[in-house]
Coordinates of C-alpha atoms and ligand atoms in Angstrom, one line a residue:
M557 CA 40.8 -29.9 -69.6
V558 CA 40.7 -26.7 -71.8
N559 CA 38.7 -27.3 -75.0
N560 CA 40.2 -25.0 -77.7
N561 CA 37.3 -26.0 -80.1
L562 CA 36.2 -22.7 -81.7
Y563 CA 32.6 -24.0 -81.2
A564 CA 33.0 -24.4 -77.5
Y565 CA 33.9 -20.6 -77.5
F566 CA 30.8 -19.8 -79.5
A567 CA 28.5 -21.9 -77.3
K568 CA 29.4 -19.8 -74.4
N569 CA 27.5 -17.1 -76.0
F570 CA 24.3 -19.0 -77.1
L571 CA 22.6 -18.3 -73.7
K572 CA 23.5 -14.6 -73.2
Y573 CA 20.5 -13.5 -75.2
P574 CA 18.6 -16.9 -75.7
K575 CA 15.5 -15.5 -77.2
R576 CA 17.4 -13.3 -79.8
D577 CA 17.5 -14.4 -83.4
F578 CA 20.9 -15.4 -84.7
L579 CA 20.1 -15.6 -88.3
S580 CA 16.9 -14.3 -89.8
S581 CA 16.4 -14.8 -93.4
D582 CA 13.8 -15.0 -96.2
H583 CA 13.4 -18.6 -95.5
G584 CA 13.1 -18.5 -91.7
S585 CA 15.0 -17.9 -88.6
I586 CA 17.0 -19.5 -85.6
K587 CA 17.4 -18.2 -82.2
F588 CA 20.6 -18.3 -80.2
E589 CA 19.0 -20.8 -77.7
N590 CA 18.3 -23.3 -80.4
I591 CA 21.8 -23.5 -82.2
H592 CA 23.3 -26.2 -79.7
E593 CA 20.2 -28.5 -80.1
E594 CA 20.1 -28.0 -83.9
T595 CA 23.7 -28.6 -84.6
G596 CA 23.4 -31.5 -82.4
L597 CA 21.3 -33.2 -85.2
Y598 CA 24.1 -32.6 -87.7
V599 CA 26.7 -34.0 -85.3
A600 CA 24.4 -37.2 -84.8
M601 CA 24.0 -37.4 -88.6
F602 CA 27.9 -37.4 -88.9
S603 CA 28.4 -40.0 -86.3
N604 CA 25.8 -42.2 -88.1
M605 CA 27.7 -41.9 -91.3
G606 CA 30.9 -42.9 -89.7
I607 CA 32.8 -39.4 -90.0
S608 CA 35.6 -39.0 -87.7
K609 CA 37.5 -36.0 -86.3
G610 CA 39.8 -34.5 -88.9
D611 CA 37.8 -35.8 -92.0
R612 CA 37.0 -33.2 -94.4
V613 CA 33.5 -32.1 -95.4
V614 CA 33.3 -30.4 -98.7
V615 CA 30.2 -28.1 -99.0
Q616 CA 29.0 -26.4 -102.3
V617 CA 25.5 -25.3 -101.4
E618 CA 23.3 -22.2 -101.5
K619 CA 23.7 -19.7 -98.7
S620 CA 21.1 -20.7 -96.0
I621 CA 20.6 -20.9 -92.3
E622 CA 21.2 -24.6 -92.4
A623 CA 24.4 -24.2 -94.3
V624 CA 25.7 -22.1 -91.3
L625 CA 24.5 -24.8 -88.9
L626 CA 26.4 -27.3 -91.1
Y627 CA 29.5 -25.1 -90.6
L628 CA 29.0 -24.9 -87.0
A629 CA 28.5 -28.6 -86.6
C630 CA 31.7 -29.4 -88.5
L631 CA 33.5 -27.2 -85.9
R632 CA 31.7 -28.9 -83.2
Y633 CA 32.4 -32.3 -84.5
G634 CA 36.2 -31.6 -85.2
A635 CA 35.6 -32.3 -88.9
I636 CA 37.3 -30.0 -91.4
Y637 CA 34.9 -27.5 -93.3
I638 CA 35.6 -27.0 -96.9
P639 CA 33.2 -24.3 -98.5
L640 CA 33.3 -24.0 -102.3
N641 CA 31.9 -21.2 -104.5
T642 CA 28.7 -22.3 -105.8
A643 CA 29.7 -21.1 -109.3
Y644 CA 32.3 -23.9 -109.7
T645 CA 31.8 -26.2 -112.5
K646 CA 32.0 -30.1 -112.2
E647 CA 35.4 -29.9 -113.8
E648 CA 36.6 -27.6 -111.1
L649 CA 34.8 -29.7 -108.5
R650 CA 36.8 -32.7 -109.6
Y651 CA 40.1 -31.1 -108.6
F652 CA 38.8 -29.9 -105.2
L653 CA 37.4 -33.3 -104.4
S654 CA 40.2 -35.3 -105.5
D655 CA 42.6 -33.1 -103.7
S656 CA 40.7 -33.0 -100.3
M657 CA 39.2 -36.4 -100.5
P658 CA 36.3 -35.7 -98.2
E659 CA 34.5 -38.1 -96.1
L660 CA 31.2 -36.3 -96.9
F661 CA 30.3 -34.1 -99.8
V662 CA 27.3 -31.7 -99.6
C663 CA 25.9 -30.4 -102.8
D664 CA 22.7 -28.7 -104.3
P665 CA 19.8 -31.3 -104.7
Q666 CA 19.6 -30.6 -108.4
K667 CA 23.1 -31.6 -109.0
E668 CA 23.1 -34.8 -106.7
N669 CA 23.0 -37.4 -109.3
S670 CA 25.6 -36.0 -111.3
M671 CA 27.8 -35.4 -108.1
R672 CA 27.2 -39.0 -107.0
E673 CA 28.8 -40.2 -110.3
L674 CA 31.6 -37.9 -109.8
A675 CA 32.1 -39.0 -106.3
K676 CA 31.9 -42.8 -107.3
E677 CA 34.7 -42.1 -109.8
L678 CA 36.8 -40.6 -107.1
K679 CA 35.8 -43.3 -104.6
L680 CA 34.2 -41.0 -102.2
N681 CA 31.7 -42.4 -99.8
N682 CA 29.0 -39.9 -98.8
V683 CA 27.1 -37.5 -100.9
I684 CA 24.1 -35.6 -99.5
S685 CA 22.2 -32.5 -100.7
M686 CA 20.5 -29.3 -99.4
N687 CA 19.3 -26.0 -100.3
S688 CA 17.7 -22.9 -98.8
R689 CA 14.3 -24.4 -99.2
K690 CA 15.2 -27.1 -97.0
E691 CA 15.1 -29.7 -100.0
G692 CA 17.6 -32.5 -100.3
T693 CA 18.7 -35.6 -98.9
L694 CA 20.4 -34.0 -95.8
F695 CA 17.2 -33.2 -94.3
H696 CA 15.9 -36.7 -94.7
R697 CA 19.0 -37.8 -92.6
L698 CA 18.4 -35.3 -90.0
L699 CA 14.9 -36.8 -89.4
E700 CA 16.5 -40.1 -88.6
V701 CA 18.5 -38.8 -85.7
Q702 CA 18.2 -37.4 -82.2
S703 CA 20.2 -34.5 -81.2
S704 CA 23.5 -35.3 -79.7
S705 CA 25.3 -33.3 -76.9
F706 CA 28.7 -34.1 -78.1
V707 CA 31.5 -31.5 -78.5
E708 CA 34.7 -32.7 -79.6
V709 CA 37.8 -31.7 -77.6
C710 CA 40.2 -29.8 -80.0
K711 CA 43.9 -28.4 -79.4
D712 CA 44.2 -24.9 -80.7
D713 CA 46.2 -26.0 -83.8
D714 CA 43.7 -28.7 -84.9
L715 CA 42.3 -27.9 -88.4
A716 CA 39.0 -26.1 -88.5
A717 CA 38.6 -25.3 -92.2
I718 CA 40.3 -25.5 -95.5
L719 CA 39.8 -22.5 -97.9
Y720 CA 40.9 -23.1 -101.5
T721 CA 42.5 -20.1 -102.9
S722 CA 43.6 -19.9 -106.6
G723 CA 47.2 -20.2 -107.2
T724 CA 49.6 -18.5 -109.7
T725 CA 50.2 -21.7 -111.6
G726 CA 46.6 -22.3 -112.2
R727 CA 46.1 -24.9 -109.5
S728 CA 44.2 -24.0 -106.3
K729 CA 45.9 -24.4 -102.9
G730 CA 44.0 -25.4 -99.9
A731 CA 44.9 -22.9 -97.0
M732 CA 44.6 -24.9 -93.6
L733 CA 43.0 -22.8 -91.0
T734 CA 43.0 -23.8 -87.3
H735 CA 40.5 -23.2 -84.4
K736 CA 43.1 -20.8 -83.0
N737 CA 43.5 -18.9 -86.3
L738 CA 39.8 -18.3 -86.6
L739 CA 39.3 -17.5 -83.0
S740 CA 42.3 -15.1 -82.5
N741 CA 41.3 -13.1 -85.6
A742 CA 37.6 -12.8 -84.6
L743 CA 38.5 -11.7 -81.1
V744 CA 40.8 -9.0 -82.3
L745 CA 38.1 -7.6 -84.6
L746 CA 35.5 -7.8 -82.1
D747 CA 37.5 -5.4 -80.0
Y748 CA 39.0 -3.3 -82.8
W749 CA 35.8 -2.4 -84.5
A750 CA 34.1 -1.8 -81.0
W751 CA 31.3 -4.2 -81.5
E752 CA 28.4 -3.1 -79.3
E753 CA 25.9 -5.3 -77.4
N754 CA 22.9 -4.5 -79.6
D755 CA 24.7 -4.5 -83.0
I756 CA 22.7 -6.1 -85.8
L757 CA 24.8 -7.2 -88.8
L758 CA 23.5 -6.9 -92.4
H759 CA 24.9 -9.9 -94.2
A760 CA 24.8 -9.9 -97.9
L761 CA 28.1 -11.8 -98.7
P762 CA 28.6 -15.3 -99.8
I763 CA 29.4 -17.8 -97.0
F764 CA 32.1 -19.7 -98.9
H765 CA 35.0 -17.2 -98.3
V766 CA 36.7 -15.9 -95.3
H767 CA 34.9 -12.4 -95.7
G768 CA 31.3 -13.7 -95.5
L769 CA 31.9 -16.7 -93.4
F770 CA 34.8 -15.9 -90.8
V771 CA 34.9 -12.2 -90.6
A772 CA 31.1 -11.6 -90.7
L773 CA 29.6 -14.7 -89.0
N774 CA 32.4 -15.6 -86.4
I775 CA 32.3 -12.1 -84.9
A776 CA 28.5 -12.0 -84.8
I777 CA 28.3 -15.2 -83.0
L778 CA 30.9 -14.3 -80.5
N779 CA 29.0 -10.9 -79.8
S780 CA 25.6 -12.7 -79.8
S781 CA 24.5 -10.4 -82.6
K782 CA 21.4 -10.7 -84.7
V783 CA 22.3 -11.3 -88.3
I784 CA 19.9 -10.1 -91.1
F785 CA 20.9 -12.9 -93.5
L786 CA 20.3 -12.0 -97.1
D787 CA 20.5 -14.8 -99.8
F788 CA 22.8 -12.6 -101.9
F789 CA 23.7 -8.9 -102.6
D790 CA 21.0 -6.9 -104.2
S791 CA 21.2 -3.1 -103.7
K792 CA 17.6 -2.4 -103.6
R793 CA 17.1 -5.1 -100.9
V794 CA 20.1 -4.0 -98.9
I795 CA 18.7 -0.4 -98.8
S796 CA 15.3 -1.6 -97.6
E797 CA 17.1 -3.6 -94.7
L798 CA 19.7 -1.0 -93.8
P799 CA 17.2 0.8 -91.5
N800 CA 17.0 -2.4 -89.4
A801 CA 20.9 -2.8 -89.1
T802 CA 23.9 -1.3 -87.4
V803 CA 26.8 -2.8 -89.1
M804 CA 27.5 -4.1 -92.7
M805 CA 30.4 -5.7 -94.6
G806 CA 30.9 -5.8 -98.2
V807 CA 33.3 -5.8 -101.2
P808 CA 33.8 -2.5 -102.9
T809 CA 31.4 -3.5 -105.7
Y810 CA 28.6 -3.5 -103.1
Y811 CA 29.4 0.2 -102.3
V812 CA 29.5 1.2 -105.9
R813 CA 26.2 -0.4 -106.6
L814 CA 24.7 1.2 -103.4
L815 CA 25.9 4.7 -104.7
N816 CA 24.2 4.0 -108.1
E817 CA 20.9 3.9 -106.2
Q818 CA 18.9 7.1 -105.6
G819 CA 17.3 5.5 -102.6
F820 CA 20.6 5.2 -101.0
N821 CA 20.9 8.2 -98.6
K822 CA 21.5 9.5 -95.2
S823 CA 18.1 8.7 -93.8
V824 CA 18.4 5.0 -94.7
C825 CA 21.8 4.8 -93.0
Q826 CA 20.5 6.5 -89.8
N827 CA 20.9 3.5 -87.5
M828 CA 24.2 2.4 -89.1
R829 CA 27.2 2.5 -87.0
L830 CA 29.8 1.0 -89.3
F831 CA 30.4 0.0 -93.0
I832 CA 33.2 -2.2 -93.6
S833 CA 34.9 -2.8 -97.1
G834 CA 37.5 -5.4 -98.1
S835 CA 38.7 -8.2 -100.4
A836 CA 39.6 -5.7 -103.0
P837 CA 40.9 -2.0 -103.2
L838 CA 38.2 0.5 -102.4
L839 CA 38.7 3.6 -104.7
S840 CA 39.2 7.0 -103.0
E841 CA 36.4 8.0 -105.4
T842 CA 33.9 5.5 -103.9
F843 CA 35.2 6.3 -100.3
N844 CA 34.6 10.1 -100.9
S845 CA 31.2 9.9 -102.7
F846 CA 29.9 7.5 -99.8
E847 CA 31.0 10.2 -97.3
E848 CA 29.3 12.9 -99.2
R849 CA 26.0 10.9 -99.7
T850 CA 25.8 9.4 -96.1
G851 CA 28.1 11.5 -93.9
M852 CA 29.8 8.2 -93.1
Q853 CA 33.3 6.9 -93.8
I854 CA 33.7 3.4 -95.0
L855 CA 36.3 1.5 -92.8
E856 CA 38.6 -0.3 -95.0
R857 CA 40.5 -3.4 -94.0
Y858 CA 42.8 -5.9 -95.6
G859 CA 43.3 -9.6 -95.4
M860 CA 43.8 -12.9 -97.1
S861 CA 42.3 -16.4 -97.0
E862 CA 45.6 -17.7 -95.5
T863 CA 45.5 -15.2 -92.7
S864 CA 42.1 -13.7 -92.2
M865 CA 42.5 -10.1 -91.4
I866 CA 45.7 -8.3 -91.3
T867 CA 45.3 -4.5 -91.2
S868 CA 42.4 -2.1 -90.6
N869 CA 41.6 1.4 -90.4
P870 CA 40.7 2.5 -87.1
Y871 CA 37.3 2.6 -85.7
S872 CA 37.8 5.9 -83.8
G873 CA 40.2 8.3 -85.5
N874 CA 40.9 9.1 -89.1
R875 CA 40.0 6.5 -91.8
V876 CA 42.2 7.5 -94.7
A877 CA 40.9 6.8 -98.4
G878 CA 43.1 4.6 -100.3
T879 CA 44.9 3.1 -97.2
V880 CA 44.0 -0.1 -95.4
G881 CA 44.9 1.1 -91.9
F882 CA 47.3 -0.2 -89.4
F883 CA 48.5 -3.7 -88.4
L884 CA 46.0 -5.3 -86.1
P885 CA 47.0 -6.0 -82.6
S886 CA 48.8 -9.3 -82.3
I887 CA 50.2 -9.0 -85.9
E888 CA 53.7 -8.2 -86.7
G889 CA 54.2 -7.0 -90.2
R890 CA 57.0 -5.5 -92.3
I891 CA 57.6 -4.4 -95.9
I892 CA 60.6 -5.9 -97.6
N893 CA 62.4 -4.8 -100.7
E894 CA 64.0 -6.9 -103.5
K895 CA 67.3 -7.1 -101.4
G896 CA 65.4 -8.7 -98.5
E897 CA 65.7 -5.6 -96.3
E898 CA 63.0 -3.7 -94.6
V899 CA 62.2 -0.5 -96.4
V900 CA 62.1 2.8 -95.1
D901 CA 58.7 4.5 -94.5
G902 CA 57.0 5.4 -97.8
E903 CA 59.0 2.9 -99.9
I904 CA 57.2 0.1 -101.7
G905 CA 58.0 -3.6 -101.0
V906 CA 56.3 -6.9 -100.3
L907 CA 54.2 -7.1 -97.1
E908 CA 55.2 -9.9 -94.8
M909 CA 53.6 -10.6 -91.4
K910 CA 53.3 -13.2 -88.7
G911 CA 50.6 -13.6 -85.9
P912 CA 48.2 -16.2 -84.3
N913 CA 45.9 -15.8 -87.4
V914 CA 48.4 -17.2 -89.9
F915 CA 47.4 -20.5 -91.4
K916 CA 49.1 -23.8 -90.8
G917 CA 50.2 -24.3 -94.5
Y918 CA 48.7 -25.5 -97.8
W919 CA 46.8 -28.9 -97.7
K920 CA 49.3 -31.6 -99.1
M921 CA 51.8 -28.9 -100.4
P922 CA 54.6 -28.8 -97.9
E923 CA 57.2 -27.6 -100.4
K924 CA 54.8 -24.8 -101.6
T925 CA 54.1 -23.7 -98.0
K926 CA 57.9 -23.5 -97.3
L927 CA 58.2 -21.1 -100.3
E928 CA 55.6 -18.8 -98.8
F929 CA 57.4 -18.2 -95.5
T930 CA 60.7 -16.5 -94.8
P931 CA 63.4 -18.4 -92.6
D932 CA 62.4 -16.3 -89.7
G933 CA 58.7 -17.3 -89.9
Y934 CA 57.0 -14.5 -91.7
F935 CA 54.3 -15.2 -94.2
I936 CA 55.0 -13.5 -97.6
T937 CA 51.6 -12.0 -98.8
G938 CA 52.7 -11.2 -102.3
D939 CA 51.0 -7.8 -101.9
M940 CA 53.1 -4.7 -102.7
A941 CA 52.6 -2.1 -100.0
S942 CA 54.1 0.9 -98.3
K943 CA 53.9 2.2 -94.7
S944 CA 53.6 5.9 -93.7
S945 CA 55.5 7.3 -90.8
E946 CA 52.2 7.0 -88.7
G947 CA 52.2 3.2 -89.6
R948 CA 49.3 3.4 -92.0
I949 CA 49.5 0.6 -94.8
T950 CA 48.8 1.2 -98.4
I951 CA 48.5 -1.6 -100.8
V952 CA 49.8 -0.4 -104.0
G953 CA 49.7 -3.5 -106.1
R954 CA 50.5 -7.3 -106.3
E955 CA 53.6 -9.2 -106.9
K956 CA 51.3 -12.2 -107.9
D957 CA 49.6 -12.1 -111.3
L958 CA 46.2 -12.0 -109.9
I959 CA 42.9 -10.2 -110.9
I960 CA 40.3 -9.4 -108.3
S961 CA 36.8 -8.9 -109.9
G962 CA 34.0 -8.0 -107.5
G963 CA 36.0 -9.5 -104.7
Y964 CA 36.6 -12.7 -106.3
N965 CA 40.2 -13.9 -107.1
V966 CA 41.1 -14.9 -110.6
Y967 CA 44.3 -16.1 -111.5
P968 CA 45.0 -15.3 -115.2
K969 CA 47.1 -18.5 -115.7
E970 CA 44.0 -20.6 -115.0
V971 CA 42.0 -18.7 -117.6
E972 CA 44.9 -18.9 -120.1
I973 CA 45.2 -22.6 -119.6
A974 CA 41.6 -23.0 -120.4
L975 CA 41.9 -20.7 -123.5
D976 CA 45.0 -22.5 -124.8
M977 CA 43.2 -25.8 -124.7
I978 CA 40.8 -24.5 -127.3
E979 CA 41.9 -25.9 -130.6
F980 CA 41.4 -22.7 -132.7
I981 CA 43.4 -20.6 -130.3
K982 CA 47.0 -20.2 -131.1
E983 CA 47.9 -18.0 -128.2
S984 CA 46.2 -16.3 -125.1
C985 CA 47.0 -13.7 -122.5
V986 CA 44.6 -12.7 -119.7
I987 CA 44.8 -9.4 -117.9
G988 CA 42.7 -7.4 -115.4
L989 CA 41.4 -3.9 -116.6
P990 CA 39.9 -1.2 -114.5
H991 CA 36.1 -1.6 -114.4
R992 CA 33.5 0.7 -112.7
D993 CA 31.4 -2.1 -111.2
F994 CA 33.8 -5.1 -110.7
G995 CA 36.8 -3.0 -109.9
E996 CA 38.8 -5.1 -112.3
A997 CA 37.4 -7.2 -115.3
V998 CA 39.0 -10.4 -116.6
T999 CA 40.0 -9.6 -120.2
A1000 CA 41.3 -12.0 -122.8
L1001 CA 43.6 -11.2 -125.7
I1002 CA 43.9 -14.0 -128.1
I1003 CA 45.5 -14.9 -131.4
L1004 CA 43.5 -17.2 -133.6
Q1005 CA 45.0 -20.2 -135.6
E1006 CA 42.8 -19.0 -138.4
T1007 CA 40.0 -16.6 -139.1
N1008 CA 36.8 -17.6 -137.3
Q1009 CA 34.0 -15.3 -137.4
E1010 CA 32.2 -17.1 -134.5
F1011 CA 35.2 -17.2 -132.3
E1012 CA 33.5 -15.5 -129.3
V1013 CA 30.5 -17.6 -129.1
N1014 CA 32.5 -20.6 -129.4
I1015 CA 35.0 -19.7 -126.9
R1016 CA 32.3 -18.8 -124.4
H1017 CA 30.4 -22.0 -124.9
L1018 CA 33.8 -24.1 -124.4
L1019 CA 34.5 -22.3 -121.2
N1020 CA 31.1 -23.0 -119.7
D1021 CA 32.1 -26.5 -118.7
K1022 CA 35.5 -25.6 -117.6
L1023 CA 35.5 -22.4 -115.5
A1024 CA 33.3 -20.8 -113.1
K1025 CA 31.3 -17.8 -114.7
F1026 CA 33.1 -15.1 -112.7
K1027 CA 36.3 -16.1 -114.3
H1028 CA 35.2 -15.8 -117.8
P1029 CA 36.5 -12.9 -119.8
K1030 CA 34.2 -9.9 -119.8
K1031 CA 35.6 -9.1 -123.2
I1032 CA 37.7 -11.3 -125.8
L1033 CA 39.9 -9.3 -128.1
L1034 CA 41.8 -10.4 -131.2
L1035 CA 45.5 -9.6 -131.5
E1036 CA 48.0 -10.3 -134.2
E1037 CA 50.8 -10.3 -131.8
I1038 CA 51.3 -10.5 -128.2
P1039 CA 54.3 -8.3 -126.9
R1040 CA 57.1 -10.0 -125.3
N1041 CA 60.4 -8.9 -123.8
T1042 CA 63.7 -10.2 -125.0
M1043 CA 63.5 -13.3 -122.6
G1044 CA 60.0 -14.0 -124.3
K1045 CA 58.0 -13.0 -121.2
V1046 CA 54.6 -11.5 -122.1
Q1047 CA 54.7 -7.7 -121.3
K1048 CA 51.2 -7.7 -119.7
N1049 CA 52.0 -4.2 -118.4
I1050 CA 52.1 -2.9 -121.9
L1051 CA 48.7 -4.5 -122.6
R1052 CA 47.2 -3.1 -119.4
E1053 CA 48.3 0.4 -120.4
H1054 CA 47.2 0.3 -123.8
Y1055 CA 43.6 -1.0 -122.9
K1056 CA 43.3 0.7 -119.6
N1057 CA 40.1 2.7 -120.7
L1058 CA 38.4 -0.3 -122.3
Y1059 CA 35.5 -0.6 -119.8
L1060 CA 35.6 3.1 -118.7
E1061 CA 34.6 4.7 -121.8
Ligands
MCA303 C1 29.2 -12.6 -110.6 N1 29.6 -12.6 -111.9 C2 30.8 -12.0 -111.8 C3 31.1 -11.8 -110.5 N2 30.0 -12.3 -109.7 N3 31.7 -11.5 -112.8 C4 32.8 -11.1 -112.4 N4 33.2 -10.9 -111.1 C5 32.4 -11.3 -110.0 N5 32.7 -11.0 -108.8 C6 29.0 -12.9 -113.2 C7 28.0 -13.9 -113.0 O1 28.7 -15.0 -113.5 C8 27.0 -13.5 -114.2 O2 27.6 -13.7 -115.4 C9 27.0 -12.0 -114.0 O3 28.1 -11.7 -113.4 C10 25.9 -11.6 -112.9 O4 25.7 -12.7 -112.0 P1 25.0 -12.3 -110.6 O5 24.8 -13.5 -109.7 O6 23.9 -11.5 -110.9 O7 26.2 -11.5 -109.9 P2 26.3 -10.3 -109.5 O8 25.1 -9.7 -108.6 O9 26.7 -9.4 -110.5 O10 27.5 -10.6 -108.5 C11 28.6 -9.6 -108.2 C12 28.7 -9.7 -106.7 C13 29.1 -10.8 -106.2 C14 27.5 -9.2 -105.9 C15 29.8 -8.4 -106.5 O11 30.3 -11.3 -107.0 C16 29.8 -10.8 -104.9 O12 28.9 -11.1 -103.8 N6 31.0 -10.9 -104.5 C17 31.6 -10.9 -103.2 C18 32.9 -11.8 -103.3 C19 33.4 -12.2 -101.9 O13 32.7 -12.3 -100.9 N7 34.7 -12.0 -101.8 C20 35.3 -12.3 -100.6 C21 36.6 -13.2 -101.0 P3 26.6 -13.8 -116.7 O14 25.8 -12.4 -116.7 O15 27.5 -13.7 -117.9 O16 25.8 -15.0 -116.6 S1 37.9 -12.6 -100.4 C22 38.3 -13.0 -98.7 O17 37.5 -13.4 -98.2 C23 39.6 -12.2 -98.3 C24 40.1 -12.9 -97.2 C25 39.1 -10.9 -97.9 O18 40.0 -10.0 -97.7 O19 37.9 -10.6 -97.7
AMP304 P1 42.1 -14.2 -101.1 O1 43.1 -15.1 -101.8 O2 40.7 -14.3 -101.6 O3 42.0 -14.4 -99.8 O4 42.4 -12.8 -101.4 C1 43.4 -12.0 -100.9 C2 43.9 -10.9 -101.6 O5 42.8 -9.9 -101.8 C3 45.0 -10.1 -100.9 O6 46.2 -10.8 -101.1 C4 45.0 -8.8 -101.5 O7 45.6 -8.8 -102.8 C5 43.6 -8.5 -101.8 N1 42.8 -7.7 -100.9 C6 42.0 -8.1 -99.8 N2 41.6 -6.9 -99.1 C7 42.1 -5.9 -99.7 C8 42.0 -4.5 -99.7 N3 41.3 -3.8 -98.7 N4 42.8 -3.6 -100.6 C9 43.5 -4.2 -101.5 N5 43.6 -5.6 -101.8 C10 42.9 -6.4 -100.9

């Protein structure tokens, strides 16, 4: 019987280079030959805890080798892996936990007591903890078990993971990704980016998003590549590791920050084969400065949590600044205008696509899922794009009211809801404005009920419990009136135009 469990595909590569390090971090390393034995411990722990195939495992922990083993063990066991941004507050977590109702919740040891209270309130069974220093109750549990040899048999449309992506209404949606979704995309990218036998990946991304978890790690495992696994992005540290690597992936902010460093030059990149950028638009200015400095062109690609990667600039051939390249093999894409017709080359419309990488739907939201697909089965991305006669895609904007700050998505609605709950705020409006470092910066424009000298300190204090730090406005400006059209809709475009240089001066 064919086992379509993604882990089973990964395992085929563990003994290709058994002695090669898979992950190497500041806290230790693990060789390919040890992955099966090590994940077998987590599998035995799941079994002891009474976890079953299809159960959800919510994980909000520091980046670590053990967190990757936990991810691999979930795949292997047929449990559904749900990674969460470590910046999320308890309030945000309450939503994710009550929506996904996991059988196991893994958190940071420092938060374990408070998380146990939350879990009790929500009637969740198992809470354990871990961090990158191997502290936490998960490690006690691993000492109690013997490694299991079990690998669950999965169909290709069994769920492997749920990735929460914020929604226009302020409520996050859980994108359900199957074993097939993840495998198909990783295989395509392995080939499209011409991965080589001895490639070494420099990994500085967080591992709770598609970019750092699936795009980066799944490919590295399928290619039996060593991964230099950094705790987080730090430009000086990245520069010191670049001579040891051949491939790096990052959000545009990483490349902007590298270019701000004098030590970033051709010589540190001498062994590098490929720099990949995605998750947010890479400015042509950054692409050009990078080429001038290093002699290399960044390869920009485009994707979403719901689909993993959709388009990519070519590996061989021209990479064009400001464009995200071609639809990847196995993906059918089109650009549709307001009348529902496919546009001619060069015209702008909404990008729609289908392929084996497209998610199964939003967790417990069948109605919402239906709205995101066309009757003929294309997924509606909500990104505005155009296509050149050559087939190159340019993302020109978004139909959805979304801010992308340093590669993290922030839906203004969610921030507006949090602001509007503050007693002394009469009205609020949140927009994204151009920012040199973050690409876009979350900016709040508010009207107060009455004069309040301390308003900014008070707002920031009140937001601390409600929203992850990256969603907080970088600036809060006072307005006397928020511009609206005759229908009463806030004219955000007027505000964006008016304040467009706020962070650039
Ligand atoms: C941290 N802060 C941020 C951000 N990150 N504010 C706005 N935008 C951000 N992205 C805040 C912190 O809360 C803190 O606030 C201050 O900035 C500094 O915190 P620090 O930890 O030092 O952060 P940083 O070094 O400035 O982090 C910036 C970063 C990081 C390195 C760009 O955000 C990052 O690694 N981003 C990658 C995101 C990513 O992987 N996206 C992929 C998802 P304060 O100073 O007030 O305390 S998208 C995806 O997966 C799709 C499918 C795709 O296409 O790839
Ligand atoms: P997420 O919901 O985190 O998966 O973010 C997906 C969104 O990020 C897409 O719908 C795009 O709006 C944006 N995105 C990802 N890659 C790029 C890119 N290379 N250029 C422009 N936008 C991008």
